[in-house]
Tab-separated table of C-alpha atoms and ligand atoms in Angstrom:
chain	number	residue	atom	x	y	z
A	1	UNK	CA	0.000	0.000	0.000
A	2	UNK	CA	1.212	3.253	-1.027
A	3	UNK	CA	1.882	6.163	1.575
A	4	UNK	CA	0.936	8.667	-0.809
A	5	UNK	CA	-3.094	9.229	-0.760
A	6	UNK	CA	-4.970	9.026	-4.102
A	7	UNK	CA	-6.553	12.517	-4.035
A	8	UNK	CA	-2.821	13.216	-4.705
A	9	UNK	CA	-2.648	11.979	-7.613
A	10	UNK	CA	-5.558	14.274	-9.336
A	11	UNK	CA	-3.237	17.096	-8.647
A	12	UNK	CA	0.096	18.450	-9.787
A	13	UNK	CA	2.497	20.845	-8.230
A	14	UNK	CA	2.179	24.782	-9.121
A	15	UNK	CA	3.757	25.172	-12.274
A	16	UNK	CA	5.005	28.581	-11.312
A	17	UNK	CA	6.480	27.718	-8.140
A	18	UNK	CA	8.193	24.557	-9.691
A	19	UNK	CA	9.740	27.219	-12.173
A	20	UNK	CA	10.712	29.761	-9.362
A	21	UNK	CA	12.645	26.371	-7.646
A	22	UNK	CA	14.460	25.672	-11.085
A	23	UNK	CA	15.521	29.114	-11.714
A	24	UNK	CA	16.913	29.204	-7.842
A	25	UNK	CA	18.564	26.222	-8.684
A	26	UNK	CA	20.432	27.117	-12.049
A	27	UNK	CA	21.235	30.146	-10.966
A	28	UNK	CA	23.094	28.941	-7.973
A	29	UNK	CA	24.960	26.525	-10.495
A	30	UNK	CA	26.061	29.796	-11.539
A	31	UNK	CA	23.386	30.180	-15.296
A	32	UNK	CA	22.857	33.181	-16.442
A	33	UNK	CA	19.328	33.327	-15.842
A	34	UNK	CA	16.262	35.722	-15.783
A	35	UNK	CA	13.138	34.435	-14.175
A	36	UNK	CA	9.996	36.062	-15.704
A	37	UNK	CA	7.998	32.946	-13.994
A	38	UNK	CA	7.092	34.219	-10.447
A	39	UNK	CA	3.986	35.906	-9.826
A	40	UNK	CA	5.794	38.701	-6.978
A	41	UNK	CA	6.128	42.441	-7.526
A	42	UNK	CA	9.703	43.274	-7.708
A	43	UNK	CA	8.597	46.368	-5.585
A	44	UNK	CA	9.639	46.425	-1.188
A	45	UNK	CA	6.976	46.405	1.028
A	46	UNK	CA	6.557	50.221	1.828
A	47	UNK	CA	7.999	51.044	4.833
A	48	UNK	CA	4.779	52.412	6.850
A	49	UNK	CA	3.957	48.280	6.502
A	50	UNK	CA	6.749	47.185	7.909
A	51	UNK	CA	7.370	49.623	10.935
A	52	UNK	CA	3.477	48.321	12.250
A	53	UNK	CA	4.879	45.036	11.969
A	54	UNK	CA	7.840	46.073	14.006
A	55	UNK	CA	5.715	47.966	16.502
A	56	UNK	CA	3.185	44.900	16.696
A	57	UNK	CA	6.118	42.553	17.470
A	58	UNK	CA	7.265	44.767	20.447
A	59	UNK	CA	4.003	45.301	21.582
A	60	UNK	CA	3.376	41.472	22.378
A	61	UNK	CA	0.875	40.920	19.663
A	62	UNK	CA	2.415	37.222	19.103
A	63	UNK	CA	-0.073	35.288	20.255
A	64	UNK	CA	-3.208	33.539	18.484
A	65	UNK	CA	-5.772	35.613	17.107
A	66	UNK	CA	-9.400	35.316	16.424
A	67	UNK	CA	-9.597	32.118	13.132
A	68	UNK	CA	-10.743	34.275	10.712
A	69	UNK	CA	-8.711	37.038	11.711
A	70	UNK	CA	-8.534	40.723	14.659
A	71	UNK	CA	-11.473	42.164	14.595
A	72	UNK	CA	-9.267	45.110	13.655
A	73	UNK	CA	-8.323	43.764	10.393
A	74	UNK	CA	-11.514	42.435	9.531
A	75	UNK	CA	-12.932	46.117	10.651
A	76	UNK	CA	-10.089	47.601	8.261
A	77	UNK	CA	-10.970	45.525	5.479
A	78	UNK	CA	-14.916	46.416	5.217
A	79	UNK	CA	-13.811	49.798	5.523
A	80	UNK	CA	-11.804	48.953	2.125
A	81	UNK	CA	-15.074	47.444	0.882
A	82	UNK	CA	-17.220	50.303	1.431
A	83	UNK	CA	-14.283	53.322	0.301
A	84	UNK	CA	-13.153	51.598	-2.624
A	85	UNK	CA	-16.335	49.132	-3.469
A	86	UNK	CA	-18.741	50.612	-2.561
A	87	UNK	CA	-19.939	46.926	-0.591
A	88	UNK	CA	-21.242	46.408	2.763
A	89	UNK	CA	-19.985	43.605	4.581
A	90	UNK	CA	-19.893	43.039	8.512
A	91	UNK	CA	-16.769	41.885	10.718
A	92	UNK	CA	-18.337	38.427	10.910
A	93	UNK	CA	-19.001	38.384	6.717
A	94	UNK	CA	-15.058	38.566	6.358
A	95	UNK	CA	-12.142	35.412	6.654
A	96	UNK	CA	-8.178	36.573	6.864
A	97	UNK	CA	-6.793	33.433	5.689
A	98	UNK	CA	-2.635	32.723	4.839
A	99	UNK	CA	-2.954	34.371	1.386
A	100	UNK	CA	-5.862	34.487	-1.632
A	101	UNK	CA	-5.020	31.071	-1.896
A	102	UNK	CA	-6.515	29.722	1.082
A	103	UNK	CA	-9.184	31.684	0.621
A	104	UNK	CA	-9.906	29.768	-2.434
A	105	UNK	CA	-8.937	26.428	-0.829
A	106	UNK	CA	-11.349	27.198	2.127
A	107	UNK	CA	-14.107	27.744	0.126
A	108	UNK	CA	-13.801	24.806	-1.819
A	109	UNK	CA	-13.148	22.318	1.397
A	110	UNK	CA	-16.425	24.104	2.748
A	111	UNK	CA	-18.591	24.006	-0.308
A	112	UNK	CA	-17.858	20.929	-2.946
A	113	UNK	CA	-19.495	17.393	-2.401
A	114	UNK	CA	-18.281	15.105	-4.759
A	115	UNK	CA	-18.625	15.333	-8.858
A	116	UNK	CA	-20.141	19.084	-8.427
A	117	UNK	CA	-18.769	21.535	-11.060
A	118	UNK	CA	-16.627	24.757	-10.678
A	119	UNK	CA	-17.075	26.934	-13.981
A	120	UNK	CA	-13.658	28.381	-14.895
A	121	UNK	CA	-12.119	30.283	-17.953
A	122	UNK	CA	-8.959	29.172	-19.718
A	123	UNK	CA	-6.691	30.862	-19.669
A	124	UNK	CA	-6.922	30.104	-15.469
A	125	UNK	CA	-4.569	30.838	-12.820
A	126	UNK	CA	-2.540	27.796	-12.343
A	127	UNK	CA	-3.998	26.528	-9.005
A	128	UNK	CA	-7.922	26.757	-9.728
A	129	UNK	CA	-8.335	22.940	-10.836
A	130	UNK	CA	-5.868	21.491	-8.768
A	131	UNK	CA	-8.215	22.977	-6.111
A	132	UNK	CA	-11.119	22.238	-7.395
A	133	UNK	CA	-9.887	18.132	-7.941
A	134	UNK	CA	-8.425	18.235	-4.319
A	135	UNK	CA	-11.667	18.877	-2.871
A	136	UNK	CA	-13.559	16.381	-4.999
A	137	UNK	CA	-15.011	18.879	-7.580
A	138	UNK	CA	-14.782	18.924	-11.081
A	139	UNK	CA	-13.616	21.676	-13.432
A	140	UNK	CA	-15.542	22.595	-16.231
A	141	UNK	CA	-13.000	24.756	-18.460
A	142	UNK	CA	-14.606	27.345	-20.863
A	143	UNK	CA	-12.508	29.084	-23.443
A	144	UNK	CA	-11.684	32.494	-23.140
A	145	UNK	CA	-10.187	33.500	-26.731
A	146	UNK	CA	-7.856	35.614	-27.841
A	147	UNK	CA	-9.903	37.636	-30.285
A	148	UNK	CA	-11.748	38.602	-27.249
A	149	UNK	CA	-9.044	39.637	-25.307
A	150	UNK	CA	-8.569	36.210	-23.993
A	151	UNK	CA	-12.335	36.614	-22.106
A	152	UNK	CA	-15.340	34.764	-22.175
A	153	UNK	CA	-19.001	35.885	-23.142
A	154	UNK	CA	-22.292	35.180	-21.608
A	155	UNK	CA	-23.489	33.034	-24.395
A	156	UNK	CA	-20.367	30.335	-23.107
A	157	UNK	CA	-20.996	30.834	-19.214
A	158	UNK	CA	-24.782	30.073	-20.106
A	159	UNK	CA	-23.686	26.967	-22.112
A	160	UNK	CA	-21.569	25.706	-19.529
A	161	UNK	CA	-24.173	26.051	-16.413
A	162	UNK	CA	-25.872	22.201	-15.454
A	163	UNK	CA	-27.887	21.030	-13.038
A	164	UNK	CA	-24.483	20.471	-11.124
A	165	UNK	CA	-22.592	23.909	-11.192
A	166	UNK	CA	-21.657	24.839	-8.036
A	167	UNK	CA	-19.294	27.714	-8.664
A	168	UNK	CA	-18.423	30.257	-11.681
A	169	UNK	CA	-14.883	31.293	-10.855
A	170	UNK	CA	-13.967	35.132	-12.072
A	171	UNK	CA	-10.741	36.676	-12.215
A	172	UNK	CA	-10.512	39.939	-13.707
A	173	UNK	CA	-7.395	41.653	-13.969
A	174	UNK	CA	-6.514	37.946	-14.681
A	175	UNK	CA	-3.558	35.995	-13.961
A	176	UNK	CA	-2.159	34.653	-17.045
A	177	UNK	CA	-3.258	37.431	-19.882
A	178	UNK	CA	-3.985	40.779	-17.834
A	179	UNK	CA	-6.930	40.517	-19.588
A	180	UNK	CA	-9.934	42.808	-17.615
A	181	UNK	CA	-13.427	42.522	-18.001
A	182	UNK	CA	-15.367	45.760	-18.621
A	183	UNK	CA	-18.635	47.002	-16.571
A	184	UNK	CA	-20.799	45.818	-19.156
A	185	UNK	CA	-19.043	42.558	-19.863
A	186	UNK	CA	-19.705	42.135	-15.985
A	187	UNK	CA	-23.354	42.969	-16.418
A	188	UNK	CA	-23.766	40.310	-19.154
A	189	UNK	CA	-21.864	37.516	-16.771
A	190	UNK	CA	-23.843	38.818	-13.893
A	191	UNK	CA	-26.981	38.559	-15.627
A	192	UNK	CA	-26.199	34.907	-16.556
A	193	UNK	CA	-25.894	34.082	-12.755
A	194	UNK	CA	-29.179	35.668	-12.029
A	195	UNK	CA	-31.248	33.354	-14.515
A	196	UNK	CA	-29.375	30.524	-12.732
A	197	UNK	CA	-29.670	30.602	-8.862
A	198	UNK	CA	-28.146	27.385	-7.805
A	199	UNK	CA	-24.927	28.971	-9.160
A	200	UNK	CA	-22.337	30.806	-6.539
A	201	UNK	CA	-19.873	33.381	-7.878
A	202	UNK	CA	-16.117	33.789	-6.647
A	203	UNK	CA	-14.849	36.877	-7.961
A	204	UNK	CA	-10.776	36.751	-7.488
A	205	UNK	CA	-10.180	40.101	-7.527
A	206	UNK	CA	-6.328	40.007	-6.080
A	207	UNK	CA	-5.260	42.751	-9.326
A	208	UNK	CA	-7.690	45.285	-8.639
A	209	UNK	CA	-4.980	47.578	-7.715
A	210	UNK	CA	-3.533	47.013	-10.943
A	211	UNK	CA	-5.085	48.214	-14.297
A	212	UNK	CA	-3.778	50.807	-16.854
A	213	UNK	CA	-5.263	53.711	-19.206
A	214	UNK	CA	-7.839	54.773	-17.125
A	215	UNK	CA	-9.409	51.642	-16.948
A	216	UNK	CA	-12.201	51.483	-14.734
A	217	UNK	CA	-12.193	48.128	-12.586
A	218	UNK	CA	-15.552	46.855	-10.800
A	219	UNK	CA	-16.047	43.851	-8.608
A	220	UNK	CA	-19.390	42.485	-10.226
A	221	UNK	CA	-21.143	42.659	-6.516
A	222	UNK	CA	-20.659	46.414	-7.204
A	223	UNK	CA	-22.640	45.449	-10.656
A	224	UNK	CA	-25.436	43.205	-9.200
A	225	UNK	CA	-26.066	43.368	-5.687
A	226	UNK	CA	-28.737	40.842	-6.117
A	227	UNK	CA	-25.950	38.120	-5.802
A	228	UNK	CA	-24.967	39.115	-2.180
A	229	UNK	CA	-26.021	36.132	-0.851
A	230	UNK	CA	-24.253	33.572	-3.311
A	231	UNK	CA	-20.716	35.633	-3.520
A	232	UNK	CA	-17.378	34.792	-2.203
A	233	UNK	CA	-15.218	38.224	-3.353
A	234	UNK	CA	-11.245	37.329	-2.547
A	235	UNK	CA	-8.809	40.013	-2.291
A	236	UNK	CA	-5.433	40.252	-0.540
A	237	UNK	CA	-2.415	42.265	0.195
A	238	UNK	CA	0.593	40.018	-1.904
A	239	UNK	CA	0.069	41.882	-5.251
A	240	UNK	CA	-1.232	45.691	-4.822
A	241	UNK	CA	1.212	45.956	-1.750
A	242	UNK	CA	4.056	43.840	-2.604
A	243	UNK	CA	3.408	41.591	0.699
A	244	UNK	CA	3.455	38.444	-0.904
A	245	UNK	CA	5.925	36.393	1.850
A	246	UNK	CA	3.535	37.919	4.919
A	247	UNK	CA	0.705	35.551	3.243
A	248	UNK	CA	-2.259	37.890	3.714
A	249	UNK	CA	-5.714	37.257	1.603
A	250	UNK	CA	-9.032	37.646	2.524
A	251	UNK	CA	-13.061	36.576	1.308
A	252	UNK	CA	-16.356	38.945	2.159
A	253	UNK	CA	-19.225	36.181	1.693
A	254	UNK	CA	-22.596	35.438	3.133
A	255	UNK	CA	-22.404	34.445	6.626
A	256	UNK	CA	-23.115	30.472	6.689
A	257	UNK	CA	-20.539	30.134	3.605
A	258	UNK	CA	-18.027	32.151	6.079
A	259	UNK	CA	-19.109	30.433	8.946
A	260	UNK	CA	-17.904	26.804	7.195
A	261	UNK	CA	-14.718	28.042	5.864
A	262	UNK	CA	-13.974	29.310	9.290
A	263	UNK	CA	-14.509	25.488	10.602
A	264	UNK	CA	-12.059	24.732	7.914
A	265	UNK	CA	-9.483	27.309	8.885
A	266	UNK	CA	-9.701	26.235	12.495
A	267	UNK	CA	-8.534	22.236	11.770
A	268	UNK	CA	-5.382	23.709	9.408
A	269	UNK	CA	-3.385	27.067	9.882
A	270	UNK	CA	-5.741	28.022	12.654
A	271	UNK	CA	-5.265	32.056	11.237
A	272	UNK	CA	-2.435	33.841	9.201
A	273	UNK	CA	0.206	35.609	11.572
A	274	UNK	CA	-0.882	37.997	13.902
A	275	UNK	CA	2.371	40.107	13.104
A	276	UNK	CA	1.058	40.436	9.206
A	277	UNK	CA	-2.396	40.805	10.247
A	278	UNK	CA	-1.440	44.227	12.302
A	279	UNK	CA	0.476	44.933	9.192
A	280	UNK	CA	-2.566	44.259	6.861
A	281	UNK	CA	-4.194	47.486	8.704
A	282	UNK	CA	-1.349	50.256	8.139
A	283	UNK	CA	-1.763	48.574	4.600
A	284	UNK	CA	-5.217	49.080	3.899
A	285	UNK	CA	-5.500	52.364	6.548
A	286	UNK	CA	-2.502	53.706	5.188
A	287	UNK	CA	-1.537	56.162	2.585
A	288	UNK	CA	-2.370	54.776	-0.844
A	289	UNK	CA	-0.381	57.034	-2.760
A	290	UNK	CA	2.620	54.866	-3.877
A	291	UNK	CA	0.153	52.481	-5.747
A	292	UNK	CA	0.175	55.195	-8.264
A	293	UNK	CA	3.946	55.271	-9.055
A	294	UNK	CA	3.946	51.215	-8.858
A	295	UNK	CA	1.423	51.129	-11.492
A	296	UNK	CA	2.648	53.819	-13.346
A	297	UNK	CA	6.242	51.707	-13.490
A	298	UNK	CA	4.462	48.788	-14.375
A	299	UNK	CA	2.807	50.026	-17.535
A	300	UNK	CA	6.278	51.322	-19.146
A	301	UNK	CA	7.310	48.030	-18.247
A	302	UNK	CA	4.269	46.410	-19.921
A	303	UNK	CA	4.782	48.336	-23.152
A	304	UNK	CA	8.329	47.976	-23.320
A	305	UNK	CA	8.096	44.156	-23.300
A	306	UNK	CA	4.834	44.406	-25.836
A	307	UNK	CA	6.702	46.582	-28.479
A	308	UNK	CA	9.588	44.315	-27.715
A	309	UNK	CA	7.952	40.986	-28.540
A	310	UNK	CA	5.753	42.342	-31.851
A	311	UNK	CA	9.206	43.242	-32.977
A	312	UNK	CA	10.002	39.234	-32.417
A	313	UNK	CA	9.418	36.532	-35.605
A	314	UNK	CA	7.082	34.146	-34.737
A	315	UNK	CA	5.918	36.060	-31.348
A	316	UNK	CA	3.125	38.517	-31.791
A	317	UNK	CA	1.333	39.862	-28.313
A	318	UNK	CA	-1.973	42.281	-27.178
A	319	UNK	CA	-1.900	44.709	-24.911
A	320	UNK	CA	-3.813	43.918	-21.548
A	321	UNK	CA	-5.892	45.952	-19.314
A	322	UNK	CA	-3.951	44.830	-15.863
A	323	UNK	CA	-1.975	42.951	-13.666
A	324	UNK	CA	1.368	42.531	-14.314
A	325	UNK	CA	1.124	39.691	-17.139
A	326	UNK	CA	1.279	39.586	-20.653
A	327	UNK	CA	0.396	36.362	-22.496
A	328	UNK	CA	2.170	35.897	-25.692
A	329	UNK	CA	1.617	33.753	-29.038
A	330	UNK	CA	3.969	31.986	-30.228
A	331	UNK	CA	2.247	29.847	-32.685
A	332	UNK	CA	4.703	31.530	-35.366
A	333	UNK	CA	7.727	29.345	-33.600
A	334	UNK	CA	5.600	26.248	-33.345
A	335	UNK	CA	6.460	22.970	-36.243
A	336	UNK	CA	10.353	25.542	-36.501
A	337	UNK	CA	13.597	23.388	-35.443
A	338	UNK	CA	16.513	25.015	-32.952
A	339	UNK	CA	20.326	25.634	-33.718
A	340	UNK	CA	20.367	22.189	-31.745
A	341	UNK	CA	18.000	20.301	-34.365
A	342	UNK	CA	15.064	20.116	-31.688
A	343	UNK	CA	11.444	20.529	-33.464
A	344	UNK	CA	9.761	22.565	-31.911
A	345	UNK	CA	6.225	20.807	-31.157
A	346	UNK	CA	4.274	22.950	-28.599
A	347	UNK	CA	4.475	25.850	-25.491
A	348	UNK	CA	6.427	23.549	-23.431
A	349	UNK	CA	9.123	23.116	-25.917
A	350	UNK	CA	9.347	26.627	-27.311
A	351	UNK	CA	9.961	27.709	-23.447
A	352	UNK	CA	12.432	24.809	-22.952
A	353	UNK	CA	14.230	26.626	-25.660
A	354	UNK	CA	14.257	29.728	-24.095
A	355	UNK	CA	16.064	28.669	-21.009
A	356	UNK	CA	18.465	26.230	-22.562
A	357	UNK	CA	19.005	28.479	-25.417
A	358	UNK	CA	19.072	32.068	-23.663
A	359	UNK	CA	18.635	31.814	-20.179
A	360	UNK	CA	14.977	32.965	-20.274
A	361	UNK	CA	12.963	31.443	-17.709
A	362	UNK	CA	8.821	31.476	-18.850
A	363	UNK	CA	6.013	29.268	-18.169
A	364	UNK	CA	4.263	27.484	-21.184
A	365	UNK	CA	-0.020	28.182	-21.802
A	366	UNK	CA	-0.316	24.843	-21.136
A	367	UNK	CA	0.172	25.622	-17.753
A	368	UNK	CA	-2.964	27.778	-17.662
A	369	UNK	CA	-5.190	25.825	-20.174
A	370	UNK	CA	-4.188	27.635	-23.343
A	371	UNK	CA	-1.831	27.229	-25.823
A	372	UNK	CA	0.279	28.421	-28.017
A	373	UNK	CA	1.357	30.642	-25.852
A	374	UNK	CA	3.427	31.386	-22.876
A	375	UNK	CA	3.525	33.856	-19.662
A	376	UNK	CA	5.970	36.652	-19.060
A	377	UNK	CA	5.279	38.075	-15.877
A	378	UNK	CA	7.420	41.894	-15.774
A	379	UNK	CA	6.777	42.485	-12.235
A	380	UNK	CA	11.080	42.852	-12.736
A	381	UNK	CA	13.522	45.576	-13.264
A	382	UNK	CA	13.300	46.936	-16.540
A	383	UNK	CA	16.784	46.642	-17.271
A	384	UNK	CA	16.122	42.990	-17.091
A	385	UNK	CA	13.417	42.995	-19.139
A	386	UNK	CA	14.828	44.615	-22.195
A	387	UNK	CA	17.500	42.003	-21.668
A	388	UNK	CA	14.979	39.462	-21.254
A	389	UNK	CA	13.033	40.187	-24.333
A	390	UNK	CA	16.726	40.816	-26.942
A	391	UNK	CA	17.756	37.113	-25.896
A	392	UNK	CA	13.870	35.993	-26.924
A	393	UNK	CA	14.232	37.647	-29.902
A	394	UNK	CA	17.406	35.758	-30.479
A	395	UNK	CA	16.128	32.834	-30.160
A	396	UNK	CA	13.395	33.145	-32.501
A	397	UNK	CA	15.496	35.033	-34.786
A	398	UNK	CA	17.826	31.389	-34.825
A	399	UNK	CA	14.945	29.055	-35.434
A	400	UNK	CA	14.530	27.740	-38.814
B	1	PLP	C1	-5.291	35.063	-9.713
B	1	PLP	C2	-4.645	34.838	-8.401
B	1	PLP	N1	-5.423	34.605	-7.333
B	1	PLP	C3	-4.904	34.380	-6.126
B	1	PLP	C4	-3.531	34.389	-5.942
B	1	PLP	C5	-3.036	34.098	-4.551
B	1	PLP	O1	-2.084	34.942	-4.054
B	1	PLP	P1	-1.698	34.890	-2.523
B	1	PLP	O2	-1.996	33.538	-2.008
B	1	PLP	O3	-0.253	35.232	-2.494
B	1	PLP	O4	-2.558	35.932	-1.863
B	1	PLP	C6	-2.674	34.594	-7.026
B	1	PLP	C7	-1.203	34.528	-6.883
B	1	PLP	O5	-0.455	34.397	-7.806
B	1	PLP	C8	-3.249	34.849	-8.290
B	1	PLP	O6	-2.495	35.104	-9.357
């Protein structure tokens, strides 16, 4: 008899994090390596964040905390709602959990029986299915294309509803493409949901910090209130304030949904660290300001690597509304052979090529659920990036 479980073997390790261990690992063979793979703002934690975390520590505030999180955080975080939302939630609506992650693997534990489906557009972030299969469910992938900015439409959310949906899954900025979904494409989703009441919405919206050109970014509750009672919204501090080691998300849900992921919670991490929870509050209490310059720094970033890689045979890439992602085709390199005589077949091959050729460490759209194509994340210096982006355009330049 095995040790290893069999729900482990309907999942597979993050792809991303795999790829941040790799490029660790060659660099400290000493490879000339840049990692474009990890999800992580290149920005520090301001230092307003930090210092309550210091002052927290020498105040004694190391002990356990409430499971789904101080009342003070919780307090500061439907303050966020309402200021920047526009939502009403209540202390006892709200779960801190170790990062947006756990929010989503809470929610799961609490909700999915067996065989019930979770709705969720390709391109995904890496870990929805893997959660989804660890607790039982079943994804139900829906195509988001790239003629529509990588998003999908009503008419395909409608299509994929049965008797059995449990969950739609939204995330908008999204994790791979940046792509954002407008106030009317909202409406239409939302709108969907309300001729189907058996089905819950969880709107991940961990990039809302993050969008460019005056886009406007809603949270569909903000759209239609009407689904109060069957939303989980997740949000967190690891992207919009560069806190992504102090493990820091959070969900606003109907009570009974909250109440069972707080059971959860309590037979696992028991709560997130009570030092990053009293820095969670100078976060979201805080001055704001600095967002501005991040995001600012982000979209030169953005369009440097965009020009960059339509200047690139083979590669051609849109321009996304957020995040700090851009998802790239590179169906021009796909059936070409390397300097090495390797055929290039697929995603996964074309970004093997990149880091054995130059160095360049991606991750393949297979990884999210759509190929050809692969994910640059430039949350990096832009030095690197323009050095990034030469040695992929090298590399294409050399197939044949
Ligand atoms: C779409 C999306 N949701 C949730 C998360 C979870 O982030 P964390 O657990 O660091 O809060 C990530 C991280 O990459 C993400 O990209």
């Amino acid at each position: 008899m095995s040790i290893i479980a069999s729900r482990l073997s309907r999942i597979k390790p993050s792809p991303t994090n795999s790829l941040t261990g790799q490029v660790a690992e060659l660099k400290a063979q000493g490879r000339d390596i840049i990692g474009l793979g990890a999800g992580e703002p290149d920005f520090d934690t301001p230092d307003h964040i930090k210092q309550a975390a210091i002052t927290a520590l020498q105040e004694g505030e190391t002990k356990y905390t409430p499971i789904p999180g101080t009342m003070a955080l919780r307090q500061a975080i439907c303050d966020k709602f309402k200021r920047e939302n526009k939502l009403d939630f209540t202390p006892d609506q709200i779960q801190v959990c170790c990062g947006g992650k756990q929010v989503i693997f809470n929610a799961f534990m609490a909700s999915l029986d067996p065989d019930d489906e979770v709705i969720i557009p390709t391109p995904y972030w890496v870990s929805y299915p893997d959660m989804v299969a660890l607790a039982e469910g079943t994804p139900v992938f829906v195509n988001g294309a790239e003629r529509n900015g990588f998003k999908i439409t009503s008419d395909q959310l409608e299509a994929a509803i049965t008797p059995k949906t449990k969950w739609f899954m939204l995330n908008s900025p999204s994790n791979p493409t940046g792509g954002a979904y407008t106030h009317d494409e909202l409406k239409s989703l939302t709108d969907v949901l309300l001729r189907n009441p058996h089905v819950w919405l969880l709107s991940d919206d961990i990039y809302e910090h993050i969008v460019y050109n005056d886009f406007k970014f809603f949270t569909p509750l903000q759209i239609e209130p009407l689904l109060k009672d069957r939303s989980l919204t997740l949000n967190g501090h690891s992207k919009g304030y560069a806190m992504t080691g102090w493990r820091v998300g959070y969900g606003a849900g109907p009570l009974e949904l909250i109440k069972a992921m707080n059971v959860v919670q309590s037979q696992s991490t028991t709560h997130t660290s009570s030092i990053s929870q009293s820095a969670a509050i100078a976060a979201l209490n805080g001055p704001q300001e600095f967002l501005a310059d991040w995001v600012e720094t982000f979209k030169e970033r953005r369009d440097l690597v965009i020009s960059m890689l339509n200047q690139t045979t083979g590669i051609s890439c849109r321009t996304p509304e957020g995040a700090f992602y851009v998802y790239p085709s590179c169906a021009g390199a796909i059936g070409k052979t390397t300097p090495n005589g390797m055929k290039i077949k697929d995603d996964t091959d074309f970004v093997s090529y990149l880091l054995d050729a130059e160095g360049v460490a991606v991750v393949q759209g297979a990884a999210f659920g759509l190929s050809p194509y692969f994910r640059i994340s430039y949350a990096e210096a832009t030095e690197l990036l323009r050095d990034a982006c030469e040695r992929i355009q090298r590399a294409c330049a050399a197939l044949t």
